[in-house]
Coordinates of C-alpha atoms and ligand atoms in Angstrom, one line a residue:
Chain A
M1 CA 0.0 0.0 0.0
V2 CA 1.3 3.4 -1.0
E3 CA 2.6 5.5 1.9
Q4 CA 0.3 8.3 2.8
K5 CA 1.1 11.7 4.1
F6 CA 0.3 12.5 7.8
V7 CA -2.3 15.2 7.2
G8 CA -5.2 17.2 8.7
Y9 CA -8.1 18.9 6.9
K10 CA -8.2 22.7 7.1
C11 CA -11.5 24.4 6.7
R12 CA -11.4 27.0 4.0
S13 CA -13.9 29.3 5.8
C14 CA -12.6 29.4 9.4
G15 CA -9.2 27.7 9.3
R16 CA -9.9 25.0 11.8
V17 CA -7.8 21.9 11.2
M18 CA -9.5 18.5 11.8
N19 CA -8.4 14.8 11.8
P20 CA -10.4 12.7 11.1
K21 CA -12.1 14.3 8.2
H22 CA -15.7 15.5 8.6
D23 CA -18.0 16.4 5.7
R24 CA -18.8 19.7 7.4
C25 CA -16.5 21.8 9.6
L26 CA -17.3 21.2 13.3
S27 CA -16.8 24.9 14.0
C28 CA -18.6 26.7 11.1
K29 CA -20.2 23.9 9.0
G30 CA -18.1 24.9 6.0
R31 CA -17.8 22.2 3.4
D32 CA -14.4 23.0 1.7
F33 CA -11.1 21.8 3.1
D34 CA -7.5 21.8 2.1
E35 CA -5.2 18.9 3.1
V36 CA -2.4 20.3 5.3
E37 CA 0.6 18.5 6.6
L38 CA 0.6 18.1 10.4
P39 CA 3.7 18.7 12.6
K40 CA 6.3 15.9 12.5
V41 CA 6.5 15.6 16.2
G42 CA 3.7 15.4 18.9
K43 CA 3.4 14.8 22.6
L44 CA 1.7 11.9 24.3
V45 CA -1.4 12.9 26.1
T46 CA -2.6 9.6 27.5
Y47 CA -2.2 5.9 26.7
T48 CA -3.3 2.4 27.7
K49 CA -1.7 -1.0 27.4
L50 CA -4.4 -3.3 26.2
Y51 CA -4.2 -7.0 27.3
A52 CA -7.7 -8.1 26.1
L53 CA -6.8 -7.8 22.4
P54 CA -9.1 -7.4 19.4
Q55 CA -8.9 -9.9 16.6
G56 CA -6.1 -9.4 14.2
I57 CA -3.6 -8.2 16.7
E58 CA -1.4 -11.0 18.0
M59 CA 0.9 -10.0 20.9
P60 CA -0.3 -8.4 24.1
P61 CA -0.1 -5.8 25.2
L62 CA -1.2 -3.5 22.4
T63 CA -0.2 0.0 23.4
L64 CA -2.5 2.7 22.3
G65 CA -2.3 6.4 22.9
I66 CA -3.5 9.9 22.0
V67 CA -0.8 12.2 20.6
D68 CA -1.1 16.0 20.6
F69 CA 0.2 17.7 17.4
G70 CA -0.9 21.2 18.5
V71 CA -3.6 21.8 15.9
V72 CA -5.1 18.3 16.4
R73 CA -4.7 15.2 18.5
V74 CA -4.4 11.8 16.8
L75 CA -4.9 8.3 18.2
G76 CA -2.8 5.4 17.3
Q77 CA -0.6 2.5 18.3
L78 CA 2.6 3.3 20.1
A79 CA 5.8 1.6 19.1
T80 CA 7.2 1.6 22.6
D81 CA 6.9 -0.6 25.7
E82 CA 7.6 2.4 28.0
P83 CA 5.2 5.2 27.2
R84 CA 5.4 8.3 29.3
I85 CA 2.9 11.2 29.2
G86 CA 4.6 14.2 27.6
M87 CA 7.1 12.1 25.6
S88 CA 7.8 13.2 22.0
L89 CA 6.5 10.8 19.3
R90 CA 6.5 10.9 15.5
P91 CA 4.2 9.2 13.0
V92 CA 5.4 6.2 11.0
W93 CA 3.5 4.6 8.2
G94 CA 3.1 0.9 8.1
K95 CA 0.9 -2.2 8.6
I96 CA -1.1 -1.8 11.8
R97 CA -3.2 -4.9 12.0
R98 CA -5.1 -7.6 10.1
L99 CA -8.9 -7.1 9.8
N100 CA -11.3 -9.4 8.0
D101 CA -8.3 -11.1 6.3
K102 CA -6.9 -7.9 5.0
D103 CA -3.8 -6.0 6.0
I104 CA -4.6 -2.6 7.4
Y105 CA -2.2 0.3 7.0
G106 CA -1.9 3.5 8.9
F107 CA 0.2 5.6 11.2
R108 CA 1.7 4.4 14.4
F109 CA 3.8 6.5 16.7
E110 CA 7.4 5.9 17.7
P111 CA 9.6 7.8 20.2
V112 CA 11.8 10.5 18.9
S113 CA 15.3 9.7 20.1
Chain B
M1 CA -47.2 18.0 26.3
R2 CA -49.0 15.6 28.6
D3 CA -47.5 14.3 31.9
V4 CA -46.2 10.7 31.4
A5 CA -46.2 8.0 34.0
I6 CA -44.6 4.6 34.4
I7 CA -47.1 2.2 35.9
G8 CA -45.4 -1.2 35.8
A9 CA -41.9 -2.7 35.6
G10 CA -40.3 -6.1 35.2
M11 CA -37.0 -7.6 34.4
T12 CA -35.2 -11.0 34.0
K13 CA -32.3 -11.9 36.3
F14 CA -29.2 -10.6 34.6
G15 CA -26.3 -13.0 34.0
R16 CA -26.3 -16.1 31.9
S17 CA -29.8 -16.8 30.7
P18 CA -30.9 -20.2 29.6
G19 CA -33.4 -18.7 27.1
D20 CA -32.6 -17.0 23.8
L21 CA -33.1 -13.3 23.1
M22 CA -36.8 -13.6 22.3
D23 CA -37.4 -15.7 25.5
I24 CA -35.9 -13.0 27.7
L25 CA -37.6 -10.1 25.9
A26 CA -40.9 -11.9 26.3
E27 CA -40.3 -12.8 30.0
A28 CA -39.4 -9.2 31.0
S29 CA -42.3 -7.8 28.9
L30 CA -44.9 -10.1 30.5
R31 CA -43.7 -9.3 34.0
A32 CA -44.1 -5.6 33.3
I33 CA -47.5 -6.0 31.7
E34 CA -48.7 -8.1 34.7
H35 CA -47.2 -5.7 37.2
A36 CA -48.9 -2.7 35.5
N37 CA -52.2 -4.3 36.1
V38 CA -53.4 -3.5 32.5
G39 CA -55.2 -6.8 32.1
K40 CA -56.0 -7.5 28.4
E41 CA -56.0 -3.9 27.3
E42 CA -54.5 -3.2 23.9
F43 CA -51.2 -1.5 23.7
D44 CA -50.7 1.3 21.1
A45 CA -47.0 0.8 20.7
L46 CA -43.9 -1.2 21.6
Y47 CA -40.3 0.1 21.6
V48 CA -37.6 -2.6 21.8
S49 CA -34.1 -1.5 22.6
N50 CA -31.4 -3.9 21.3
M51 CA -28.0 -3.3 20.0
M52 CA -26.7 -6.5 18.3
A53 CA -29.5 -9.1 17.6
G54 CA -28.5 -9.1 14.0
E55 CA -25.0 -10.1 14.8
T56 CA -25.4 -12.3 18.0
A57 CA -28.8 -13.9 17.4
H58 CA -28.9 -13.7 13.6
Q59 CA -32.3 -12.1 13.9
T60 CA -33.5 -8.7 12.8
A61 CA -36.7 -6.8 13.3
V62 CA -37.0 -8.1 16.8
A63 CA -39.7 -5.6 17.8
S64 CA -42.2 -7.0 15.3
S65 CA -41.3 -10.5 16.5
L66 CA -42.0 -9.6 20.1
A67 CA -45.3 -8.0 19.2
D68 CA -46.3 -11.3 17.7
R69 CA -45.0 -13.4 20.5
I70 CA -46.8 -11.6 23.3
A71 CA -49.9 -10.8 21.4
L72 CA -49.5 -7.0 21.1
V73 CA -50.5 -7.1 17.4
P74 CA -51.5 -4.7 15.8
A75 CA -49.6 -2.3 18.1
A76 CA -46.9 -0.2 16.4
A77 CA -43.5 -1.7 17.0
D78 CA -39.9 -0.4 16.5
R79 CA -36.5 -1.6 17.4
V80 CA -34.4 1.2 18.8
E81 CA -30.6 1.0 18.4
N82 CA -28.3 3.6 20.1
G83 CA -25.4 1.4 21.2
P84 CA -25.3 0.9 25.0
A85 CA -27.8 3.8 25.3
S86 CA -30.5 2.0 23.3
G87 CA -32.6 1.5 26.4
G88 CA -32.5 5.2 27.3
S89 CA -33.4 6.1 23.7
A90 CA -36.3 3.6 23.6
L91 CA -37.7 5.0 26.9
K92 CA -37.3 8.5 25.5
N93 CA -39.2 7.6 22.3
A94 CA -42.0 6.1 24.3
F95 CA -42.1 9.1 26.6
L96 CA -42.4 11.5 23.6
A97 CA -45.1 9.3 22.0
V98 CA -47.2 9.4 25.1
A99 CA -46.5 13.1 26.0
S100 CA -47.5 14.1 22.4
G101 CA -50.9 12.5 22.8
C102 CA -50.2 10.0 20.0
Y103 CA -50.3 6.9 22.2
D104 CA -51.9 6.0 25.5
L105 CA -50.5 2.7 26.4
V106 CA -46.9 1.9 25.5
L107 CA -44.5 -0.9 26.3
V108 CA -40.7 -0.4 26.4
T109 CA -38.6 -3.5 26.5
G110 CA -34.8 -3.7 26.3
G111 CA -32.8 -6.8 26.0
E112 CA -29.5 -8.4 24.9
K113 CA -28.2 -11.9 24.7
M114 CA -24.4 -11.7 24.8
T115 CA -23.0 -14.7 26.7
T116 CA -23.5 -17.2 23.8
A117 CA -20.9 -15.4 21.7
D118 CA -17.2 -15.5 22.3
T119 CA -15.8 -12.7 24.4
D120 CA -13.5 -11.4 21.6
I121 CA -16.5 -11.3 19.2
I122 CA -18.6 -9.2 21.7
T123 CA -15.6 -7.0 22.4
D124 CA -15.2 -6.4 18.6
L125 CA -18.9 -5.8 18.1
V126 CA -18.9 -3.2 20.8
A127 CA -15.7 -1.7 19.4
T128 CA -17.4 -1.0 16.1
M129 CA -19.2 1.9 17.8
T130 CA -15.9 3.8 17.8
H131 CA -14.8 6.0 14.9
P132 CA -14.2 3.7 12.0
T133 CA -11.0 5.3 10.7
A134 CA -9.7 7.4 13.6
E135 CA -10.2 4.7 16.3
Y136 CA -11.5 1.3 15.4
I137 CA -8.9 0.3 12.8
H138 CA -6.1 0.9 15.2
G139 CA -7.3 -1.8 17.5
V140 CA -9.3 0.4 19.9
T141 CA -11.8 -1.3 22.2
L142 CA -14.1 0.2 24.7
P143 CA -11.9 -0.9 27.6
A144 CA -9.0 0.8 25.8
M145 CA -11.0 4.1 25.8
G146 CA -11.8 3.6 29.5
G147 CA -8.1 3.0 30.2
M148 CA -7.1 6.2 28.4
L149 CA -9.8 8.3 30.1
T150 CA -8.8 6.9 33.5
R151 CA -5.1 7.8 33.0
L152 CA -6.1 11.3 32.0
Y153 CA -8.1 11.5 35.3
M154 CA -5.2 10.3 37.3
E155 CA -2.9 12.8 35.8
R156 CA -5.2 15.7 36.0
Y157 CA -7.3 15.3 39.1
G158 CA -5.3 13.1 41.5
L159 CA -7.7 10.1 41.2
T160 CA -5.9 6.9 42.2
E161 CA -6.6 3.3 41.4
R162 CA -7.9 2.9 44.9
H163 CA -10.8 5.1 44.1
L164 CA -11.8 2.8 41.2
A165 CA -11.6 -0.1 43.6
M166 CA -13.9 1.8 46.0
V167 CA -16.5 2.2 43.4
A168 CA -16.3 -1.5 42.5
V169 CA -16.6 -2.5 46.2
K170 CA -19.6 -0.3 46.6
N171 CA -21.4 -1.6 43.5
H172 CA -20.6 -5.2 44.3
A173 CA -22.0 -4.7 47.8
N174 CA -25.2 -3.2 46.3
G175 CA -25.4 -6.0 43.7
L176 CA -25.3 -8.6 46.6
K177 CA -28.6 -7.1 47.7
N178 CA -30.2 -7.2 44.3
P179 CA -31.7 -10.6 43.3
Y180 CA -31.6 -9.5 39.6
A181 CA -27.9 -8.7 39.6
H182 CA -25.5 -10.7 37.4
I183 CA -22.7 -10.7 40.0
Q184 CA -23.8 -11.3 43.6
R185 CA -20.5 -11.5 45.3
A186 CA -18.8 -9.0 47.6
C187 CA -15.3 -7.8 46.7
T188 CA -12.6 -6.1 48.6
I189 CA -10.3 -3.2 47.7
E190 CA -7.3 -5.5 47.8
G191 CA -9.1 -8.2 45.7
A192 CA -10.1 -5.6 43.1
M193 CA -6.6 -4.1 43.0
S194 CA -5.0 -7.4 42.4
S195 CA -7.3 -8.6 39.6
G196 CA -5.9 -9.0 36.1
V197 CA -5.2 -6.0 33.9
I198 CA -7.5 -5.5 31.0
A199 CA -6.5 -2.1 29.7
D200 CA -4.0 -0.6 32.0
P201 CA -4.8 1.1 34.4
L202 CA -8.1 -0.7 34.2
R203 CA -8.3 -4.1 35.9
L204 CA -11.1 -6.7 35.6
Y205 CA -12.9 -5.3 38.6
Y206 CA -13.1 -1.9 37.1
V207 CA -14.9 -3.2 34.0
C208 CA -18.5 -4.4 33.7
P209 CA -19.2 -8.1 32.8
I210 CA -20.8 -9.5 29.6
S211 CA -24.4 -10.3 30.5
D212 CA -27.7 -11.5 29.1
G213 CA -30.9 -9.8 30.3
A214 CA -34.0 -7.9 29.6
A215 CA -36.0 -5.2 31.3
S216 CA -39.4 -3.7 30.6
L217 CA -41.7 -0.8 31.5
V218 CA -45.3 0.2 30.9
L219 CA -46.1 3.9 30.2
C220 CA -49.4 5.8 30.0
P221 CA -50.5 9.4 30.6
L222 CA -50.2 10.4 34.2
D223 CA -53.9 11.4 34.4
K224 CA -54.9 7.8 33.5
A225 CA -52.3 6.1 35.7
K226 CA -54.4 6.0 38.8
K227 CA -56.7 3.5 37.1
Y228 CA -53.8 1.0 37.3
T229 CA -51.7 1.9 40.3
D230 CA -51.7 4.0 43.5
K231 CA -48.0 4.8 42.9
P232 CA -47.3 5.9 39.3
V233 CA -43.8 7.3 38.7
R234 CA -43.8 10.4 36.6
I235 CA -41.1 11.0 34.0
A236 CA -40.3 14.6 34.9
G237 CA -37.4 15.3 32.5
V238 CA -35.6 13.8 29.5
G239 CA -32.4 15.0 28.0
Q240 CA -30.3 13.6 25.2
A241 CA -27.1 14.9 23.5
T242 CA -24.4 13.7 21.2
D243 CA -20.7 14.6 21.1
V244 CA -18.0 14.3 18.5
Q245 CA -17.2 10.6 18.1
A246 CA -13.4 10.4 18.5
L247 CA -12.3 11.0 22.1
Q248 CA -9.2 12.8 20.9
E249 CA -11.2 15.4 19.1
R250 CA -13.0 16.6 22.2
E251 CA -12.0 20.0 23.5
D252 CA -11.3 18.4 26.9
P253 CA -11.4 14.6 26.7
T254 CA -12.1 14.4 30.5
V255 CA -15.3 16.3 30.1
L256 CA -18.3 14.1 29.0
K257 CA -20.0 16.9 27.1
S258 CA -23.0 14.8 26.0
V259 CA -23.6 13.9 29.7
K260 CA -23.4 17.6 30.6
I261 CA -25.8 18.8 27.9
A262 CA -28.2 15.9 28.4
A263 CA -28.3 16.6 32.1
Q264 CA -28.9 20.3 31.6
K265 CA -31.8 19.6 29.3
A266 CA -33.3 17.0 31.7
F267 CA -33.0 19.3 34.7
K268 CA -34.5 22.2 32.7
M269 CA -37.5 20.1 31.6
A270 CA -38.0 18.8 35.2
G271 CA -37.5 22.3 36.7
V272 CA -35.1 20.9 39.3
T273 CA -31.4 21.0 40.0
P274 CA -28.8 18.3 40.9
D275 CA -29.4 19.0 44.6
D276 CA -33.0 17.8 44.2
I277 CA -32.0 14.2 43.2
D278 CA -32.1 11.6 46.0
V279 CA -30.8 8.6 44.1
A280 CA -29.1 7.9 40.7
E281 CA -28.3 5.1 38.4
L282 CA -25.2 5.9 36.4
H283 CA -23.6 4.1 33.5
D284 CA -20.5 2.5 35.1
A285 CA -19.4 0.3 32.2
F286 CA -16.0 1.3 33.6
E287 CA -15.8 2.5 37.1
I288 CA -14.2 5.8 36.0
L289 CA -17.4 6.6 34.2
E290 CA -19.5 6.6 37.4
I291 CA -17.1 9.2 38.8
A292 CA -16.9 11.3 35.6
E293 CA -20.7 11.2 35.0
S294 CA -21.4 12.2 38.7
E295 CA -19.3 15.3 38.0
D296 CA -20.7 16.2 34.6
I297 CA -24.3 15.7 35.7
G298 CA -23.5 18.4 38.3
F299 CA -23.6 16.3 41.5
F300 CA -20.0 17.1 42.3
E301 CA -17.4 19.6 41.1
K302 CA -15.3 18.5 38.2
G303 CA -12.4 16.5 39.4
K304 CA -13.9 15.9 42.9
G305 CA -16.2 13.0 42.2
H306 CA -13.6 10.5 43.6
L307 CA -13.6 12.4 46.9
A308 CA -17.3 11.9 47.2
V309 CA -16.8 8.1 46.8
E310 CA -14.0 8.2 49.4
K311 CA -16.4 9.9 51.9
G312 CA -19.2 7.4 51.3
V313 CA -21.5 10.1 49.9
T314 CA -22.5 7.7 47.0
A315 CA -23.0 4.6 49.2
L316 CA -26.4 3.1 49.8
D317 CA -26.7 4.9 53.1
G318 CA -24.9 8.1 51.9
E319 CA -26.4 11.5 51.0
L320 CA -26.7 10.6 47.3
P321 CA -26.7 6.8 46.7
I322 CA -25.4 6.0 43.2
N323 CA -26.1 2.7 41.6
P324 CA -28.1 1.0 44.4
S325 CA -28.8 -1.8 41.9
G326 CA -25.1 -2.6 41.7
G327 CA -24.8 -0.6 38.5
L328 CA -23.4 -2.1 35.3
K329 CA -20.5 -3.5 37.3
A330 CA -22.6 -5.9 39.4
R331 CA -26.2 -5.9 37.9
G332 CA -24.5 -6.6 34.5
H333 CA -24.6 -4.8 31.2
P334 CA -26.7 -6.6 28.5
V335 CA -26.2 -3.5 26.3
G336 CA -29.7 -3.1 24.9
A337 CA -31.3 -3.6 28.3
T338 CA -29.3 -1.4 30.5
G339 CA -31.1 2.0 30.0
V340 CA -34.4 0.3 30.7
A341 CA -33.1 -1.6 33.7
Q342 CA -31.8 1.7 35.2
A343 CA -35.4 3.1 35.0
V344 CA -36.8 -0.2 36.4
E345 CA -34.5 0.1 39.5
L346 CA -35.5 3.8 40.0
F347 CA -39.2 3.0 39.6
W348 CA -38.8 0.4 42.4
Q349 CA -36.7 2.7 44.5
L350 CA -39.3 5.6 44.3
R351 CA -42.1 3.3 45.2
G352 CA -40.2 1.8 48.1
E353 CA -40.1 -1.7 46.5
A354 CA -36.3 -2.2 46.3
G355 CA -36.1 -4.7 49.2
E356 CA -32.7 -4.9 51.0
R357 CA -31.2 -2.2 48.8
Q358 CA -34.0 0.3 49.4
V359 CA -32.7 3.9 49.6
K360 CA -34.4 5.9 52.4
E361 CA -37.6 7.5 51.0
P362 CA -36.4 8.9 47.7
K363 CA -38.6 11.5 46.0
R364 CA -36.7 12.1 42.8
A365 CA -34.2 10.0 40.8
L366 CA -31.9 10.3 37.8
S367 CA -30.6 7.8 35.3
C368 CA -27.7 8.3 32.9
N369 CA -27.4 5.9 30.0
F370 CA -24.1 6.5 28.2
G371 CA -23.8 5.4 24.5
G372 CA -20.7 4.9 22.4
F373 CA -17.9 6.2 24.4
G374 CA -19.9 9.1 25.5
N375 CA -20.9 10.4 22.2
N376 CA -24.6 9.8 22.8
T377 CA -26.1 10.1 26.3
V378 CA -29.7 9.9 27.5
I379 CA -30.7 11.1 30.9
H380 CA -34.1 10.7 32.6
I381 CA -35.4 12.3 35.8
F382 CA -38.2 10.4 37.6
E383 CA -40.3 11.5 40.5
R384 CA -43.2 10.3 42.6
G385 CA -46.4 10.7 40.7
W386 CA -48.7 10.4 43.7
Ligands
ZN1 ZN1 -14.8 26.0 9.6

């Protein structure tokens, strides 16, 4: 699967950036958006280590977290066993799980060393 | 709008039911109909709350099937699906239908059959309520959301794991006094705090079980209720609100905005304030939610709900008993039934029929049924109608 850019969707009327994409802006109900690249580094807001795993993910624990990129927060898997609130993370594109016999690709977050 | 009353209630014992979904829906419905003393009167409508019959029972249009099974034909029948707040939504629809003058006698029945499916299948079905691209595909489950919210609370408000354990201990103690509860077993702080980790920092004892069960209510206009019962319970207020779906997109992820707005609407309709509530049933699918909801409804200041638990304010004999039924933690959480079961418990509490777990002479009660991970909440306020 072709690597995608780590983007948000900026409302042309009010400038609010959103991720995920909505069909109307959550602030002004505007319908036109521009794709904008998000900052390359964000900070971890919260996380969990999940031991009761969903199907298609093999090894517990699955570490999930919410990362703050300033204009938006994004949720994803964390590529670290030692998450700390406030740590710097960057998005990395790759396979994140199997779902209904298909490989699912997306961004996960790894520590910035 | 007409005043609306609940005149009868019934439920099945929650837990692992021998019967299938239709069996338990029928059992709860017939108990409520008998309890309401309506004899062979014709019902105008039936609302059935259910979240996953298509997936777990391979059956759709369950409301029509229930109308047939318990001889409500030709009553109008709808299945109502709003995730774990389906029950609250069904009750709200029934309330609106009676309040508007459209219907006079309405049955609301919620039910779910969950224990026949594998746990990972149920966990996945429930997880499909989350945002499809921003949450679900990453492996998010509802306990994962609960874990992340709990951690935010710990960071921000000084809540500790011990507070979660205190909520669990309280709800288990209440459940022990509820013959309808799924889990009828006391637990200790130490026991809860040494149970297995599900979604760190959430352990098994801070998460509700997977249950079968059904609950049912009969509604009619308040001015006709005296025909059936001396103690009708009036639905004084209803509020419902949605929020953005993804937790990370909320302005402050620790604030359950849908709870806040739904509560404000319900209080406004009822013309009362949080201080006027004597007992509440909150949606503690995860113990953190009982605390967060108790704040966003307005019972306690934001970030101080865990202190109320610590002081015993929310205990059965406290100033504001929360979850006398045992809550989702101990009564169980058959998703489609929960919102109706909360109302059934409060109906019994207001009438003084709650047995060993009876709260002292409550006059007004509130239920909070929390759908999705807080992106669709239904709140009801009930009071004595006599
Ligand atoms: Zn806008």
